[in-house]
C-alpha cells in the first residue's frame, strides 16, 4: 500500500486474508465518497445488483392509513424509516417538503410518492 494514501479513506475486498481489490478515494477537494462506499463494492461484486431503495414515511400517531402503508412495505420486505409528525419532525417541515401534512407522506429514493393510496399504486408497478 502506498503510504501517501494511509490517511485517506479506502475500502478493501479481502478473501481468506488476501486483499483482492482496493478502492481508494481520489485526492480531491471536499469529501467525495466516490469509491470507498458500499455501493461501489456491491457493483464490483455483482455488476447486475440492484441498489436498495431508501424509503421514508412521515406518519401520525394512530393513523390507519399509516399502518396500512407500513404493512405494505413490510409485506414486500422493503425497509423504511418512519418519522412521526410533531414527535420526530415538525409538521411544518413535512408541509415544506411534501406540500401536505396528510398522513402518511411517502418518499422513495428522494422522490415524493404521496399518500398510502399512491404508495399502493407505486408498488403495483
PDB file of C-alpha atoms in Angstrom:
ATOM      1  CA  UNK A   1       0.000   0.000   0.000  1.00  0.00           C
ATOM      2  CA  UNK A   2       1.334   3.397  -0.939  1.00  0.00           C
ATOM      3  CA  UNK A   3       1.995   5.301   2.310  1.00  0.00           C
ATOM      4  CA  UNK A   4       0.611   8.583   0.932  1.00  0.00           C
ATOM      5  CA  UNK A   5      -2.894   7.036   0.989  1.00  0.00           C
ATOM      6  CA  UNK A   6      -2.756   5.750   4.564  1.00  0.00           C
ATOM      7  CA  UNK A   7      -4.513   8.820   5.971  1.00  0.00           C
ATOM      8  CA  UNK A   8      -7.193   8.800   3.298  1.00  0.00           C
ATOM      9  CA  UNK A   9     -10.396   6.782   3.091  1.00  0.00           C
ATOM     10  CA  UNK A  10     -10.321   3.424   1.365  1.00  0.00           C
ATOM     11  CA  UNK A  11     -12.030   0.052   1.425  1.00  0.00           C
ATOM     12  CA  UNK A  12     -10.739  -3.406   0.596  1.00  0.00           C
ATOM     13  CA  UNK A  13     -12.178  -6.657  -0.656  1.00  0.00           C
ATOM     14  CA  UNK A  14     -10.451  -9.377   1.371  1.00  0.00           C
ATOM     15  CA  UNK A  15     -10.819 -13.119   0.728  1.00  0.00           C
ATOM     16  CA  UNK A  16      -9.151 -15.629   3.052  1.00  0.00           C
ATOM     17  CA  UNK A  17      -6.866 -12.926   4.406  1.00  0.00           C
ATOM     18  CA  UNK A  18      -5.704 -11.794   0.953  1.00  0.00           C
ATOM     19  CA  UNK A  19      -6.506  -8.312  -0.371  1.00  0.00           C
ATOM     20  CA  UNK A  20      -8.200  -8.893  -3.740  1.00  0.00           C
ATOM     21  CA  UNK A  21      -9.191  -5.298  -4.560  1.00  0.00           C
ATOM     22  CA  UNK A  22      -8.692  -1.855  -3.034  1.00  0.00           C
ATOM     23  CA  UNK A  23     -10.957   1.127  -3.562  1.00  0.00           C
ATOM     24  CA  UNK A  24      -9.057   4.320  -2.701  1.00  0.00           C
ATOM     25  CA  UNK A  25     -10.649   7.748  -2.723  1.00  0.00           C
ATOM     26  CA  UNK A  26      -9.045  10.250  -5.097  1.00  0.00           C
ATOM     27  CA  UNK A  27      -7.215  13.190  -3.543  1.00  0.00           C
ATOM     28  CA  UNK A  28      -9.710  15.925  -4.400  1.00  0.00           C
ATOM     29  CA  UNK A  29     -11.199  18.907  -2.619  1.00  0.00           C
ATOM     30  CA  UNK A  30     -14.032  18.127  -0.227  1.00  0.00           C
ATOM     31  CA  UNK A  31     -15.331  14.722   0.836  1.00  0.00           C
ATOM     32  CA  UNK A  32     -16.162  12.879  -2.387  1.00  0.00           C
ATOM     33  CA  UNK A  33     -17.066   9.335  -1.240  1.00  0.00           C
ATOM     34  CA  UNK A  34     -16.637   8.242  -4.855  1.00  0.00           C
ATOM     35  CA  UNK A  35     -15.317   4.705  -4.474  1.00  0.00           C
ATOM     36  CA  UNK A  36     -14.907   3.605  -0.846  1.00  0.00           C
ATOM     37  CA  UNK A  37     -18.634   3.167  -0.205  1.00  0.00           C
ATOM     38  CA  UNK A  38     -20.747   0.011  -0.053  1.00  0.00           C
ATOM     39  CA  UNK A  39     -22.392   0.756  -3.432  1.00  0.00           C
ATOM     40  CA  UNK A  40     -19.029   0.616  -5.215  1.00  0.00           C
ATOM     41  CA  UNK A  41     -18.170  -2.671  -3.502  1.00  0.00           C
ATOM     42  CA  UNK A  42     -21.575  -4.158  -4.408  1.00  0.00           C
ATOM     43  CA  UNK A  43     -21.188  -3.080  -8.032  1.00  0.00           C
ATOM     44  CA  UNK A  44     -17.723  -4.687  -8.146  1.00  0.00           C
ATOM     45  CA  UNK A  45     -19.013  -7.959  -6.657  1.00  0.00           C
ATOM     46  CA  UNK A  46     -22.206  -8.075  -8.702  1.00  0.00           C
ATOM     47  CA  UNK A  47     -22.480  -5.619 -11.623  1.00  0.00           C
ATOM     48  CA  UNK A  48     -26.151  -6.587 -12.088  1.00  0.00           C
ATOM     49  CA  UNK A  49     -27.120  -5.999  -8.462  1.00  0.00           C
ATOM     50  CA  UNK A  50     -29.943  -3.580  -7.797  1.00  0.00           C
ATOM     51  CA  UNK A  51     -29.291  -0.928  -5.161  1.00  0.00           C
ATOM     52  CA  UNK A  52     -31.783  -0.956  -2.293  1.00  0.00           C
ATOM     53  CA  UNK A  53     -34.320   1.844  -2.170  1.00  0.00           C
ATOM     54  CA  UNK A  54     -34.303   4.362   0.648  1.00  0.00           C
ATOM     55  CA  UNK A  55     -37.846   4.834   1.933  1.00  0.00           C
ATOM     56  CA  UNK A  56     -39.104   7.407   4.413  1.00  0.00           C
ATOM     57  CA  UNK A  57     -42.643   7.644   5.782  1.00  0.00           C
ATOM     58  CA  UNK A  58     -43.937  10.724   7.540  1.00  0.00           C
ATOM     59  CA  UNK A  59     -46.723   9.426   9.779  1.00  0.00           C
ATOM     60  CA  UNK A  60     -49.109  10.483  12.522  1.00  0.00           C
ATOM     61  CA  UNK A  61     -49.825   8.502  15.710  1.00  0.00           C
ATOM     62  CA  UNK A  62     -52.893   6.260  15.422  1.00  0.00           C
ATOM     63  CA  UNK A  63     -53.275   6.829  11.672  1.00  0.00           C
ATOM     64  CA  UNK A  64     -54.852   3.769   9.983  1.00  0.00           C
ATOM     65  CA  UNK A  65     -53.512   4.783   6.559  1.00  0.00           C
ATOM     66  CA  UNK A  66     -50.011   4.987   8.027  1.00  0.00           C
ATOM     67  CA  UNK A  67     -50.407   1.489   9.488  1.00  0.00           C
ATOM     68  CA  UNK A  68     -51.557   0.227   6.078  1.00  0.00           C
ATOM     69  CA  UNK A  69     -48.585   1.839   4.300  1.00  0.00           C
ATOM     70  CA  UNK A  70     -46.136   0.315   6.800  1.00  0.00           C
ATOM     71  CA  UNK A  71     -47.778  -3.103   6.392  1.00  0.00           C
ATOM     72  CA  UNK A  72     -47.491  -2.925   2.581  1.00  0.00           C
ATOM     73  CA  UNK A  73     -43.783  -2.155   2.846  1.00  0.00           C
ATOM     74  CA  UNK A  74     -43.206  -4.878   5.443  1.00  0.00           C
ATOM     75  CA  UNK A  75     -45.033  -7.456   3.295  1.00  0.00           C
ATOM     76  CA  UNK A  76     -42.719  -6.610   0.393  1.00  0.00           C
ATOM     77  CA  UNK A  77     -39.743  -6.740   2.801  1.00  0.00           C
ATOM     78  CA  UNK A  78     -38.835  -3.137   1.998  1.00  0.00           C
ATOM     79  CA  UNK A  79     -37.054  -1.432   4.896  1.00  0.00           C
ATOM     80  CA  UNK A  80     -38.127   2.105   5.722  1.00  0.00           C
ATOM     81  CA  UNK A  81     -37.544   4.930   8.157  1.00  0.00           C
ATOM     82  CA  UNK A  82     -40.582   6.316   9.946  1.00  0.00           C
ATOM     83  CA  UNK A  83     -40.683   9.938  11.058  1.00  0.00           C
ATOM     84  CA  UNK A  84     -43.685  10.790  13.233  1.00  0.00           C
ATOM     85  CA  UNK A  85     -45.051  14.290  12.667  1.00  0.00           C
ATOM     86  CA  UNK A  86     -44.872  16.557  15.724  1.00  0.00           C
ATOM     87  CA  UNK A  87     -42.698  13.958  17.507  1.00  0.00           C
ATOM     88  CA  UNK A  88     -39.657  13.310  15.288  1.00  0.00           C
ATOM     89  CA  UNK A  89     -40.182  16.151  12.837  1.00  0.00           C
ATOM     90  CA  UNK A  90     -42.256  19.352  12.961  1.00  0.00           C
ATOM     91  CA  UNK A  91     -45.419  19.312  10.849  1.00  0.00           C
ATOM     92  CA  UNK A  92     -44.172  22.453   9.064  1.00  0.00           C
ATOM     93  CA  UNK A  93     -41.148  20.548   7.761  1.00  0.00           C
ATOM     94  CA  UNK A  94     -43.400  17.874   6.254  1.00  0.00           C
ATOM     95  CA  UNK A  95     -45.563  20.579   4.694  1.00  0.00           C
ATOM     96  CA  UNK A  96     -42.465  22.246   3.242  1.00  0.00           C
ATOM     97  CA  UNK A  97     -41.073  19.066   1.643  1.00  0.00           C
ATOM     98  CA  UNK A  98     -44.279  17.194   0.754  1.00  0.00           C
ATOM     99  CA  UNK A  99     -46.715  20.037   0.200  1.00  0.00           C
ATOM    100  CA  UNK A 100     -49.185  18.365   2.548  1.00  0.00           C
ATOM    101  CA  UNK A 101     -49.494  17.143   6.120  1.00  0.00           C
ATOM    102  CA  UNK A 102     -51.980  14.429   5.146  1.00  0.00           C
ATOM    103  CA  UNK A 103     -50.594  11.186   6.549  1.00  0.00           C
ATOM    104  CA  UNK A 104     -48.722   9.260   5.503  1.00  0.00           C
ATOM    105  CA  UNK A 105     -46.392  11.095   3.167  1.00  0.00           C
ATOM    106  CA  UNK A 106     -44.096   8.617   1.413  1.00  0.00           C
ATOM    107  CA  UNK A 107     -40.707   9.281  -0.193  1.00  0.00           C
ATOM    108  CA  UNK A 108     -38.689   6.678  -2.093  1.00  0.00           C
ATOM    109  CA  UNK A 109     -35.124   7.494  -3.143  1.00  0.00           C
ATOM    110  CA  UNK A 110     -35.816  11.196  -2.628  1.00  0.00           C
ATOM    111  CA  UNK A 111     -38.928  11.155  -4.840  1.00  0.00           C
ATOM    112  CA  UNK A 112     -42.255  12.143  -3.303  1.00  0.00           C
ATOM    113  CA  UNK A 113     -44.651   9.236  -3.861  1.00  0.00           C
ATOM    114  CA  UNK A 114     -47.561  10.700  -1.897  1.00  0.00           C
ATOM    115  CA  UNK A 115     -50.181   9.059   0.293  1.00  0.00           C
ATOM    116  CA  UNK A 116     -50.977   5.451   1.187  1.00  0.00           C
ATOM    117  CA  UNK A 117     -53.051   5.007  -1.999  1.00  0.00           C
ATOM    118  CA  UNK A 118     -50.207   6.488  -4.056  1.00  0.00           C
ATOM    119  CA  UNK A 119     -47.795   4.034  -2.425  1.00  0.00           C
ATOM    120  CA  UNK A 120     -50.100   1.137  -3.276  1.00  0.00           C
ATOM    121  CA  UNK A 121     -50.171   2.194  -6.947  1.00  0.00           C
ATOM    122  CA  UNK A 122     -46.398   2.666  -6.926  1.00  0.00           C
ATOM    123  CA  UNK A 123     -45.786  -0.814  -5.515  1.00  0.00           C
ATOM    124  CA  UNK A 124     -48.042  -2.430  -8.147  1.00  0.00           C
ATOM    125  CA  UNK A 125     -45.731  -1.275 -10.963  1.00  0.00           C
TER     126      UNK A 125
END
